CSV table of C-alpha atoms in Angstrom, one decimal:
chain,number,residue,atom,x,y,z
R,9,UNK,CA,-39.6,39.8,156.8
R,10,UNK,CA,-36.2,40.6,155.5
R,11,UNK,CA,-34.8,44.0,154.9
R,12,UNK,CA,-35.1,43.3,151.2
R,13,UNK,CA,-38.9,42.2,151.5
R,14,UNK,CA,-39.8,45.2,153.9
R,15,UNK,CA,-38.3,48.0,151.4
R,16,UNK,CA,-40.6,46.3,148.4
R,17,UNK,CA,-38.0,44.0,146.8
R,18,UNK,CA,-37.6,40.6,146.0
R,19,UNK,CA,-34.8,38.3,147.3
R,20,UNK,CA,-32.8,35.9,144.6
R,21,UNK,CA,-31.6,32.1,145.8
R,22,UNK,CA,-29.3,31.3,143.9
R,23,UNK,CA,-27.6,28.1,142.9
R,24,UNK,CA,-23.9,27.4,141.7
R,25,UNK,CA,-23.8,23.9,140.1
R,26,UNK,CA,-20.3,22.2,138.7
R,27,UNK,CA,-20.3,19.1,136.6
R,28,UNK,CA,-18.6,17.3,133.8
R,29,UNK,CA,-16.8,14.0,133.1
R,30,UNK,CA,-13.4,15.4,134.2
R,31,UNK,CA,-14.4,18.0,136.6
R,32,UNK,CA,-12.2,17.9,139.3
R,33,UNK,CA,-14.8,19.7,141.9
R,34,UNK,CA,-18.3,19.0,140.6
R,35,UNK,CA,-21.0,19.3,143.3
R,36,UNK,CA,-23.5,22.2,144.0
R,37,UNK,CA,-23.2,25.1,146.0
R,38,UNK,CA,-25.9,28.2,146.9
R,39,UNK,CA,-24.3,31.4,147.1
R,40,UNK,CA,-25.3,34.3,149.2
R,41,UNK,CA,-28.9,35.8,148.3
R,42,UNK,CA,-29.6,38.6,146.5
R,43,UNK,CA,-31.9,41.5,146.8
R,44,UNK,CA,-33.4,43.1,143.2
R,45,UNK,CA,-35.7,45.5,142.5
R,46,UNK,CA,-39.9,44.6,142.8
R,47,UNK,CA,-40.0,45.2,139.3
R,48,UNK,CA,-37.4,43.6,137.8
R,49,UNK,CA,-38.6,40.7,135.9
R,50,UNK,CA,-37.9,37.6,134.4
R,51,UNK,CA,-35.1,38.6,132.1
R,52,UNK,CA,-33.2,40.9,134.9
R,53,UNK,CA,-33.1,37.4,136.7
R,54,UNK,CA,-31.3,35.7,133.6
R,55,UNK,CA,-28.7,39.1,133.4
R,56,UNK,CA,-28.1,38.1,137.1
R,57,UNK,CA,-27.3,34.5,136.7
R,58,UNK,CA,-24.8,35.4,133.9
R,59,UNK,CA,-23.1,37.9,135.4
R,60,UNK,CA,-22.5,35.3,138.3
R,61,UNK,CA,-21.4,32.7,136.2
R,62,UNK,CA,-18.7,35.6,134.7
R,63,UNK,CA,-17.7,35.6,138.0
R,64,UNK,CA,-17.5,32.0,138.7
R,65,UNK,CA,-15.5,31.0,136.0
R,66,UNK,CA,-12.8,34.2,136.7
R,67,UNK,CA,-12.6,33.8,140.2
R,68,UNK,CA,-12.6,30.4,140.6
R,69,UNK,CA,-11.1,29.2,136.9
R,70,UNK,CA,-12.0,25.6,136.4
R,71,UNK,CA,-11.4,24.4,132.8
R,72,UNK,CA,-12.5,21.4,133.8
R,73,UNK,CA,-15.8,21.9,135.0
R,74,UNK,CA,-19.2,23.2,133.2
R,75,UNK,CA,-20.5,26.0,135.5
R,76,UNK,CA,-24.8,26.1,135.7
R,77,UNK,CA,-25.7,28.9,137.8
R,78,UNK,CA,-30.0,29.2,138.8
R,79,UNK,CA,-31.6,32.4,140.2
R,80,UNK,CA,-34.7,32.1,142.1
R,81,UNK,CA,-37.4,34.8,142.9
R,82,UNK,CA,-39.3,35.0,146.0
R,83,UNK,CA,-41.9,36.6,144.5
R,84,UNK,CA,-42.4,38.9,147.3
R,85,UNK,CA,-41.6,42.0,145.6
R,86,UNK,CA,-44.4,45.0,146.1
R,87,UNK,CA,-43.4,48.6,145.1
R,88,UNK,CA,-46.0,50.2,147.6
R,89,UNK,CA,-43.7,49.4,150.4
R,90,UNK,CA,-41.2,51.0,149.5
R,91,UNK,CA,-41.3,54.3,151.7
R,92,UNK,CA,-38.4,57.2,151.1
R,93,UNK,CA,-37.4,59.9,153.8
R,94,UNK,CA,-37.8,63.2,153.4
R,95,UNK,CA,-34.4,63.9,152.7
R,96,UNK,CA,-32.7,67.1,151.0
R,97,UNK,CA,-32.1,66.5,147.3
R,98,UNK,CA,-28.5,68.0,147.7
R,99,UNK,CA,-27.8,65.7,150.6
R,100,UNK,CA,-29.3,62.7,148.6
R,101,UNK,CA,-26.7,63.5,145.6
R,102,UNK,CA,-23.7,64.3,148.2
R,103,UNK,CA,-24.3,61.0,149.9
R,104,UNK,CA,-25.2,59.2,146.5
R,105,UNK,CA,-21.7,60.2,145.1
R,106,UNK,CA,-19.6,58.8,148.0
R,107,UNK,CA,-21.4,55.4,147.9
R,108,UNK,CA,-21.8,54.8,144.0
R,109,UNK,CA,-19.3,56.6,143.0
R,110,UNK,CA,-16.0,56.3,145.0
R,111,UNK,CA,-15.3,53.5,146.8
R,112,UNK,CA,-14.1,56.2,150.2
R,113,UNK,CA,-16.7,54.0,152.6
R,114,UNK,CA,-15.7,50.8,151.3
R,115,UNK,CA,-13.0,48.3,151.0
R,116,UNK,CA,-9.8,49.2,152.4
R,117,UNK,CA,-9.8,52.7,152.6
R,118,UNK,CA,-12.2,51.6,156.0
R,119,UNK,CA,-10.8,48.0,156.6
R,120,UNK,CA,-7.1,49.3,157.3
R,121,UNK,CA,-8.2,51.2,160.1
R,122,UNK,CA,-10.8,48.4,161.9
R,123,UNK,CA,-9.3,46.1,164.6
R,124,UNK,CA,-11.3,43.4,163.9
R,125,UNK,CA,-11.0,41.8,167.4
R,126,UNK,CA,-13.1,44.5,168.6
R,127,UNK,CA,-14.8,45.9,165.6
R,128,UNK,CA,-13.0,49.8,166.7
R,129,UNK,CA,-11.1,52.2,164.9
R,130,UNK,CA,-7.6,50.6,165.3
R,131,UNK,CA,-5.9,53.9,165.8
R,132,UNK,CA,-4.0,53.8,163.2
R,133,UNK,CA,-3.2,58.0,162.6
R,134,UNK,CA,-1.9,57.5,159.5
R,135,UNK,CA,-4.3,56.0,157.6
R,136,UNK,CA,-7.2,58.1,159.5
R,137,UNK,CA,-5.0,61.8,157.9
R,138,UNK,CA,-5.0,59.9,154.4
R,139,UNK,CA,-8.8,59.0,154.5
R,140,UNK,CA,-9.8,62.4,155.8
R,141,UNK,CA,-7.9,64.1,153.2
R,142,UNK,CA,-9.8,62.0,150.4
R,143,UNK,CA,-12.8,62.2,152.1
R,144,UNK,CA,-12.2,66.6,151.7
R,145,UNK,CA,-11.9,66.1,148.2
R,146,UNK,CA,-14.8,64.7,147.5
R,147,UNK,CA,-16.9,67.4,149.5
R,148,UNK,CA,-17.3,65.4,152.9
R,149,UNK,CA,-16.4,65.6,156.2
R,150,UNK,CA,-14.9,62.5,158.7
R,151,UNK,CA,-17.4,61.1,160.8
R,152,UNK,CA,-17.9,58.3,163.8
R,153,UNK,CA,-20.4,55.4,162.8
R,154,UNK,CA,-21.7,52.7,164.6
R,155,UNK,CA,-23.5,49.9,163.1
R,156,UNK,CA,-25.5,46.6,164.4
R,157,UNK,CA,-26.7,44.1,162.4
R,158,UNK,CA,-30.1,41.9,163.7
R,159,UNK,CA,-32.1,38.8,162.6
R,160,UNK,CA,-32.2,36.9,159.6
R,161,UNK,CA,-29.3,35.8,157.1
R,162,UNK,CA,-27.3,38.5,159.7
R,163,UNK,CA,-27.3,36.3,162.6
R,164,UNK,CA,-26.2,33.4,160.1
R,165,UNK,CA,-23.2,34.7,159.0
R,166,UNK,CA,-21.8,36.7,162.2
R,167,UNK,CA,-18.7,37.2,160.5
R,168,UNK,CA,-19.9,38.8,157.1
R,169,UNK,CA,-21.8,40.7,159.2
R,170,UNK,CA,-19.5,41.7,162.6
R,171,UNK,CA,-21.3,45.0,164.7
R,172,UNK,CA,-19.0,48.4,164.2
R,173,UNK,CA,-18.3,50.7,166.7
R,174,UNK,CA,-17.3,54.1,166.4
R,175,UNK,CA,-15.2,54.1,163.1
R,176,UNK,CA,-14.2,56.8,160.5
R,177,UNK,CA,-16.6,56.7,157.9
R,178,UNK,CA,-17.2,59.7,155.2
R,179,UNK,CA,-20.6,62.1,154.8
R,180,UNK,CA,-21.4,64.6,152.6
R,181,UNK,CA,-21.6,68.4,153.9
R,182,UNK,CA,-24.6,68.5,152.6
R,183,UNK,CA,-25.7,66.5,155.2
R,184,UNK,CA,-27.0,66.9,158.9
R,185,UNK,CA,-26.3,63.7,161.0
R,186,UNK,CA,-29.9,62.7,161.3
R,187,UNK,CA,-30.3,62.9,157.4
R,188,UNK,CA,-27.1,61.0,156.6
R,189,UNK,CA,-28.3,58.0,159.0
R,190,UNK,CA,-31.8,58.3,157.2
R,191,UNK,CA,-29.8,58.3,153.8
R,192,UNK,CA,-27.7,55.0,154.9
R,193,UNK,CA,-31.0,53.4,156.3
R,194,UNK,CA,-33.0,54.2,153.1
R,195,UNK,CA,-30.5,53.7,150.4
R,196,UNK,CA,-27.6,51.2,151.7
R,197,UNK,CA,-29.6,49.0,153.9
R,198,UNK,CA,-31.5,47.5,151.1
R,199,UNK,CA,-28.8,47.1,149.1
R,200,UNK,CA,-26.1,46.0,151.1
R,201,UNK,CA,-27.6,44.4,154.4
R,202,UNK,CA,-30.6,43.0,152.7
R,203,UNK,CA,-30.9,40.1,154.0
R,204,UNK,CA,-31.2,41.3,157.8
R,205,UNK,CA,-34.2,42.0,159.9
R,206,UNK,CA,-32.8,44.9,160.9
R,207,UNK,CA,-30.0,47.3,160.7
R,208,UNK,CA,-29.6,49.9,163.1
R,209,UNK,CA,-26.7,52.8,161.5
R,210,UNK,CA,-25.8,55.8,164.7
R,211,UNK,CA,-23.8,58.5,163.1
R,212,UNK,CA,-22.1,60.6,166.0
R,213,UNK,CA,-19.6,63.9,166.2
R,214,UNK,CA,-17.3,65.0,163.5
R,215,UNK,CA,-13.9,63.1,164.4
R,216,UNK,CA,-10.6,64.9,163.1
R,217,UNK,CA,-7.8,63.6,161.8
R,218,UNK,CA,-4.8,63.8,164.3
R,219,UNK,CA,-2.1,66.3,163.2
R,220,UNK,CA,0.8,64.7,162.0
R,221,UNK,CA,4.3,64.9,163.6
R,222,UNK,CA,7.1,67.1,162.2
R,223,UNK,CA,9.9,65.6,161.1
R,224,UNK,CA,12.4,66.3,163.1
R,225,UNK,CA,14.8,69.2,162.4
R,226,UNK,CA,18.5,68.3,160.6
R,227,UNK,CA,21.3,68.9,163.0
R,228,UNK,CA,23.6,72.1,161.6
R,229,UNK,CA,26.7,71.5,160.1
R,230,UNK,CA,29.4,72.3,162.3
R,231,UNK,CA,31.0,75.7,161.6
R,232,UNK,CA,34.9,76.0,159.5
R,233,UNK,CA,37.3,76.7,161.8
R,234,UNK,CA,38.9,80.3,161.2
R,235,UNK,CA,41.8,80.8,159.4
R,236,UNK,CA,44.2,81.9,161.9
R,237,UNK,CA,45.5,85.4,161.7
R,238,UNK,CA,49.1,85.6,159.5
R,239,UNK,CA,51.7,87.3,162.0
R,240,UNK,CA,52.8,91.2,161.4
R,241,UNK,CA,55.6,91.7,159.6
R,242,UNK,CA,58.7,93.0,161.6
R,243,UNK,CA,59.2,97.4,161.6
R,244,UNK,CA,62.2,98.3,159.5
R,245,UNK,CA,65.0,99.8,162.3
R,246,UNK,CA,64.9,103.5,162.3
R,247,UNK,CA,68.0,104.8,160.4
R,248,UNK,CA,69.9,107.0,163.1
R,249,UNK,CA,70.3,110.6,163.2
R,250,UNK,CA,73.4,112.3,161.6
R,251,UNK,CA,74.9,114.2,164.3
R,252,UNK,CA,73.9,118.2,164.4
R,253,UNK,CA,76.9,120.2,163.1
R,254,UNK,CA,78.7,122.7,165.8
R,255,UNK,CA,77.9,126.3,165.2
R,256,UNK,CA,81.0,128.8,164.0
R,257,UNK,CA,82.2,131.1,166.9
R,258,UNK,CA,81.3,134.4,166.5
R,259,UNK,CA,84.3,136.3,165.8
């Protein structure tokens, strides 16, 4: 069974179909499957296949072409095997506000620092001190995560789907290690990696964020010269003495 079927949900095929006189593309297409709720019936399916074909028509605008798009149940949706870890309410909400309600773990706040050759943190510093800071403000803490994808719709698209080793990813302080793995397992796996048989998620040691280098000091200006000192003026001669006067004789 598929990820999807093994958590109790029910996997959607669905089908993208073009047509019209003057389409310039018609033809039919399947898109990747889906995984929806055990309960979610009939109608959910129909909300689904519109909000794909809202998609269709702004991504890939045709005028030209009529745009059908089908949704398919597998009917193998059963609540009772669905099965929830025992994990702490506060961690639950932590965890729950990084994935559903920031998009920190997702896009290219992670992709800029993958190498994708390798599937490794890139080493790109920069980009690791910007997430870590966003990841503060939301209440988490930088983490290593490894993940490897197994069987199933996995397996057919490798590249979709391309094992991680040892990247930055963002947890919640509310969580231990062990219960933010059992979070990603229980929560994200059904949602996001479905279709695979299995998805194993290893979250290791806190990884910090490099310190930046200073920028470099500015050179001083040079000092003024001094003024130089304006010469002494010249002593006045001394006026010379009058002569003494000659005493009398005594007579």
């Amino acid at each position: 069974d598929s990820i999807c079927n093994s958590a109790g949900g029910q996997t959607l095929a669905t089908t993208v179909t073009k047509s019209g006189a003057e389409c310039d593309s018609p033809g039919t297409s399947n898109i990747r499957p889906f995984c929806v709720g055990a309960t979610c019936n009939q109608e959910d399916v129909e909300g689904y296949e519109r909000y794909n074909k809202q998609n269709q028509e702004i991504y890939f605008f045709d005028e030209t072409c009529i745009i059908e798009v089908s949704s398919v149940s597998d009917g193998e949706g059963d609540p009772s095997k669905l099965q929830l870890p025992d994990i702490p309410e506060d961690c639950v909400d932590g965890m729950t506000e990084m994935f559903f309600m920031s998009d920190i773990n997702g896009g290219s706040s992670i992709e800029t620092m993958i190498d994708e050759s390798t599937g490794m943190f890139n080493g790109d510093t920069e980009a690791l001190a910007e997430f870590t800071a966003q990841c503060t403000e939301l209440g988490g803490h930088v983490t290593t995560m490894s993940i490897e994808y197994y069987g199933g719709y996995c397996d057919e698209d490798d590249e979709y789907y391309a094992d991680l080793t040892s990247v930055p990813h963002c947890e919640s302080n509310m969580c231990s290690d062990d219960e933010a793995e059992e979070f990603r397992t229980a929560y994200i796996v059904p949602i996001q990696h479905e279709l695979c048989e299995w998805v194993k998620y290893t979250v290791t040691d806190e990884m910090k964020a490099p310190k930046m280098p200073k920028a470099p000091k500015m050179p001083k200006a040079p000092k003024m010269p001094k003024a130089p000192k304006m010469p002494k003026e010249s002593k006045m001669p001394k006026e010379p003495k009058a002569p003494k006067t000659t005493k009398a004789p005594v007579a």
